[in-house]
Amino acid sequence: MKRVPAPDDQQPDSFAFTAENAAKAEQIIAKYPPRRQASAVMPLLDLAQRQHKNWLPRAAMNTVAEMLDMPRIRVYEVATFYTMYNLAPVGEHFVQICTTTPCWLRGSDDVVSACKNKLGIDLGETTADGKFTVIEVECLGACVNAPMMQVNDDYFEDLTADSTAAVLDALARGDKPKVGPQGGRHTTEPSGGPTTLTDFMGDG
Amino acid sequence: MPTLTIDGQEIEVEANTTVLQAAEELGIQIPRFCYHDRLSIAGNCRMCLVEMEGPPKPIASCAMPVGEGMVIHTNSEVAIKARKGAMEFLLINHPLDCPICDQGGECDLQDQAVAFGRGDSRYSEHKRAVKDKYLGPLIATSMTRCITCTRCIRFATEIAGVEELGATFRGEETEIGTYVEEALTSELSGNLVDVCPVGALTNQAYAFNARPWELRKTESIDVHDAVGCNIRIDCRGNEVLRVLPRLHEDVNEEWLGDRSRYAVDGLGLQRLDRPYVRVDGKLKPASWDAAFAAIKARMDGADGGRMAAIAGDMADVEAMLALKEMFTALGSPNLDCRQDGAKIGGKHRGGYIFNSSIAGIEDADAILLVGTNPRWEATLVNARIRKRWLRGGLAVGVIGGVMGSNDDLTYKYDYLGAGPATLTEIADGSHAFAKVLADAERPMIILGSGAVARDDGAAVLDLARRVAEQNGMISGDWNGFNILHRAASRVGGLDLGFLPGDDGRDVAGIVAGAGKGEIDLVWLLGADEIDMQALGQAFVVYQGHHGDAGAHRADVILPGAAYTEKDATWVNTEGRVQLGRRAAYPPGEAREDWSILRAFSAVLDQPLPYDSLAQLRQHMVEAVPSLGEVDEVGPGEMGAMGVAGDVSAAPFESPVADYYLANAICRASAVMADSSRLYLNGEEATGTDG
């Protein structure tokens, strides 16, 4: 899906790191040799995005460019290339549903429709109250617990239409739903319980 | 030195050469889009794929370094199939709009599609469309046509030195642009049009004007600065439609400044196309005879010492010679070609040319810029310094000349100070940069024409010569003492000795004399940059091509030819003699300048001894043999120059206040006016950016 940067009237005039984040940024830059500080562009953009309601305004890119002594366009190139930098405002809960083959085979269509029904928005849209944005993404690397979705930094896995709705409800209430597999299994154990080396359990 | 075989021919080439370059040495052309021999290698268009024996897949010849024993086939079945595939992919998203595209007829993609394209398309999916970008008033964009070869990005980053263009987004959504819509801040931006292999970036001022096959192409020389860029003038009928750079490795390589390229609309505006004579305070159209009679009436019986002539910045050598000889015959010693009042010239040529040559910049390892902003005064000299700087190991020191917001020279430099005091410190060795110069193997000083165009100019020149001599800038075959001129006529005028004779007045003396009534007649040969108000009651003859400051003040106007309208000789800042050629005829009754002077000399009954340009040139070469050595350069003879004396504390200022409005042609140009408004005053362009 084509990402469209926020129009000018949504772009803040300025951006500055908080004292805490500025210190973190110093630390990040210090990891790289002198005159190689441009290597810090990606973590710094991430830091800026986390500070700025999960999206990256142009002012923040300019600030990063200045901190790293880079031409602005070089920062814009990085920020637009990587899809995990959001160029326009997103909801408080940024829902990314994996629809790549393993998740799709395991029922990601149900997850997508559960989100659409529950929130009343289509993929790529944000709810009117600004609480949720739902997008479709490619593989997030949790195929063993497919289907799954990521909300901000948390993975919710082994989803069904019902468990998806339950997670969204909890988030809407302001609760913190349990992250990880929603179907009862522990992390990536086989869904029917452990099957390997079980004979030795308890005998040793 | 590896040896390889390309299409059955064996060749030995330098290591680090690429396969494509090796093939070129053999005269084998490999098609390409992204590869450009003056830019870094990107290797992303895949058009240059060739077959190499060994690897199972074709290789990108532009990016593959040669290896010992390589066997390459550039036209085998594998290579051609690979190229056809690359072409099919390139054409997937390229619109079929050649009939309305300005690049049509001179488009690399069009040409190569004829060779490698399919007759039909197998692609039935969605074609992408890209929003057009705004890159300023000079470049028209049609980004859907872009094949993302990234040549423009590399040009802006590497040659122009403005990192403002980039490739944003990814994959199919990749877009070339500035991201935030802003005009490119480069005086070399017009070259983007040349490097673009398709019609994505085209010449805004030339948009929808002509097809390349309608144009008559004339190879000539540019006069907007003293670099003497080699150009090609494209005309339809008698109208100059565009100017393109022409290859000259030692001068402009293959680039051209925006002023030279985009001021051509000024050639058709504000032209003096018939003689005028001032009657009762108003300029009235007149015949040539009437105009000559009006001047003759003033000259008859007048004392030569009360007449003066000033040659302007775009005067050609032939016209200056004719004017000089006419005034000498009249007994006038009051001649000057240094409109800006520069205290240079004289018998030692080394004292007023760019001795090291422009290409010599690439050998320098330390450069001291004095009182000049080369980015505006000589854009391509600046580009050459940047080219040298990119290679590393170059120290640049700057004294004055670079001011305010206009302080980005596109390379790093040390700002040493603002005025002659710093130069004095370097001369006596007390400044830290003196050590840098002394330690350098090939140090160079570039003295701007503005630094010697001041009251203490002669002392500054002397100081600069001392800096040069004390720091080994002049030794053996190396002469790093350079004067950077900004007027195309200047070195030619100095070579001719278009200078005050015995007891003659210089420009300041002529203007002051005219103001005080000591000079009765002033002949301005295209001279517009002097204070016309100060000429007092003097009778002013303006011979030139544009209705600018000089024509407004004139009592008689003699319409001359602009640089595109005459066969003429120019000498650039290096002292390189180059021949410009006529691409169009002067408008109306205007004539070539030397012939106007020849005709008037007959009216005075003192005919100049030449009836044709050939005779004039022969005479010119007899008078000044160096003017016959076309396209030759070498260090000038050195000797005493300048006058030792006190220097003032005033800072050096660059004399170019506005790159886009520096001469009469630019000031008549709407495109230049737009550029000036945008780049200097920050206003949005209007009118031509439709």
mmCIF file of N, CA, C and O in Angstrom, chain B residues 13 19 72 117 199 218 245 272 306 346 353 396 463 479 535:
data_model
loop_
_atom_site.group_PDB
_atom_site.id
_atom_site.type_symbol
_atom_site.label_atom_id
_atom_site.label_comp_id
_atom_site.label_asym_id
_atom_site.label_seq_id
_atom_site.Cartn_x
_atom_site.Cartn_y
_atom_site.Cartn_z
ATOM 1 N N VAL B 13 43.960 -3.371 -20.720
ATOM 2 C CA VAL B 13 43.514 -2.102 -20.139
ATOM 3 C C VAL B 13 44.014 -1.981 -18.708
ATOM 4 O O VAL B 13 44.461 -2.960 -18.108
ATOM 5 N N VAL B 19 34.241 -3.331 -17.674
ATOM 6 C CA VAL B 19 34.088 -4.003 -18.956
ATOM 7 C C VAL B 19 33.520 -3.032 -19.993
ATOM 8 O O VAL B 19 33.958 -2.996 -21.149
ATOM 9 N N ILE B 72 34.312 -11.789 -23.125
ATOM 10 C CA ILE B 72 33.031 -11.081 -23.101
ATOM 11 C C ILE B 72 32.395 -11.119 -24.481
ATOM 12 O O ILE B 72 33.090 -10.970 -25.499
ATOM 13 N N GLY B 117 13.461 -3.038 -28.099
ATOM 14 C CA GLY B 117 12.085 -3.118 -27.605
ATOM 15 C C GLY B 117 11.260 -4.140 -28.379
ATOM 16 O O GLY B 117 11.589 -4.493 -29.512
ATOM 17 N N GLY B 199 12.575 11.626 -20.891
ATOM 18 C CA GLY B 199 11.941 12.944 -20.871
ATOM 19 C C GLY B 199 11.388 13.333 -19.517
ATOM 20 O O GLY B 199 10.462 14.135 -19.430
ATOM 21 N N THR B 218 24.836 25.144 -34.224
ATOM 22 C CA THR B 218 26.072 25.884 -34.481
ATOM 23 C C THR B 218 26.967 25.770 -33.263
ATOM 24 O O THR B 218 26.520 26.014 -32.142
ATOM 25 N N PRO B 245 25.617 22.626 -23.729
ATOM 26 C CA PRO B 245 27.073 22.553 -23.610
ATOM 27 C C PRO B 245 27.665 21.612 -24.656
ATOM 28 O O PRO B 245 26.993 20.711 -25.143
ATOM 29 N N LEU B 272 18.325 46.219 -29.617
ATOM 30 C CA LEU B 272 18.523 47.427 -30.408
ATOM 31 C C LEU B 272 18.576 46.966 -31.857
ATOM 32 O O LEU B 272 19.518 46.302 -32.256
ATOM 33 N N ARG B 306 40.115 64.538 -25.900
ATOM 34 C CA ARG B 306 38.835 64.783 -25.227
ATOM 35 C C ARG B 306 37.793 63.737 -25.603
ATOM 36 O O ARG B 306 36.608 63.901 -25.378
ATOM 37 N N GLY B 346 48.925 45.101 -18.805
ATOM 38 C CA GLY B 346 50.312 45.475 -18.989
ATOM 39 C C GLY B 346 51.060 44.422 -19.760
ATOM 40 O O GLY B 346 50.452 43.532 -20.341
ATOM 41 N N ILE B 353 46.175 36.494 -16.354
ATOM 42 C CA ILE B 353 45.429 35.299 -16.783
ATOM 43 C C ILE B 353 45.455 34.228 -15.695
ATOM 44 O O ILE B 353 46.162 34.343 -14.701
ATOM 45 N N VAL B 396 41.644 24.292 1.080
ATOM 46 C CA VAL B 396 41.159 25.525 0.462
ATOM 47 C C VAL B 396 41.050 26.600 1.533
ATOM 48 O O VAL B 396 40.422 26.391 2.570
ATOM 49 N N LEU B 463 50.784 42.163 -3.668
ATOM 50 C CA LEU B 463 50.763 41.299 -2.485
ATOM 51 C C LEU B 463 50.522 39.847 -2.906
ATOM 52 O O LEU B 463 51.195 38.922 -2.429
ATOM 53 N N ASN B 479 52.660 27.028 -12.613
ATOM 54 C CA ASN B 479 52.402 28.419 -12.266
ATOM 55 C C ASN B 479 51.007 28.517 -11.675
ATOM 56 O O ASN B 479 50.013 28.428 -12.374
ATOM 57 N N LEU B 535 28.316 60.515 -16.251
ATOM 58 C CA LEU B 535 28.955 60.931 -17.502
ATOM 59 C C LEU B 535 28.686 62.397 -17.849
ATOM 60 O O LEU B 535 29.168 62.888 -18.873
#
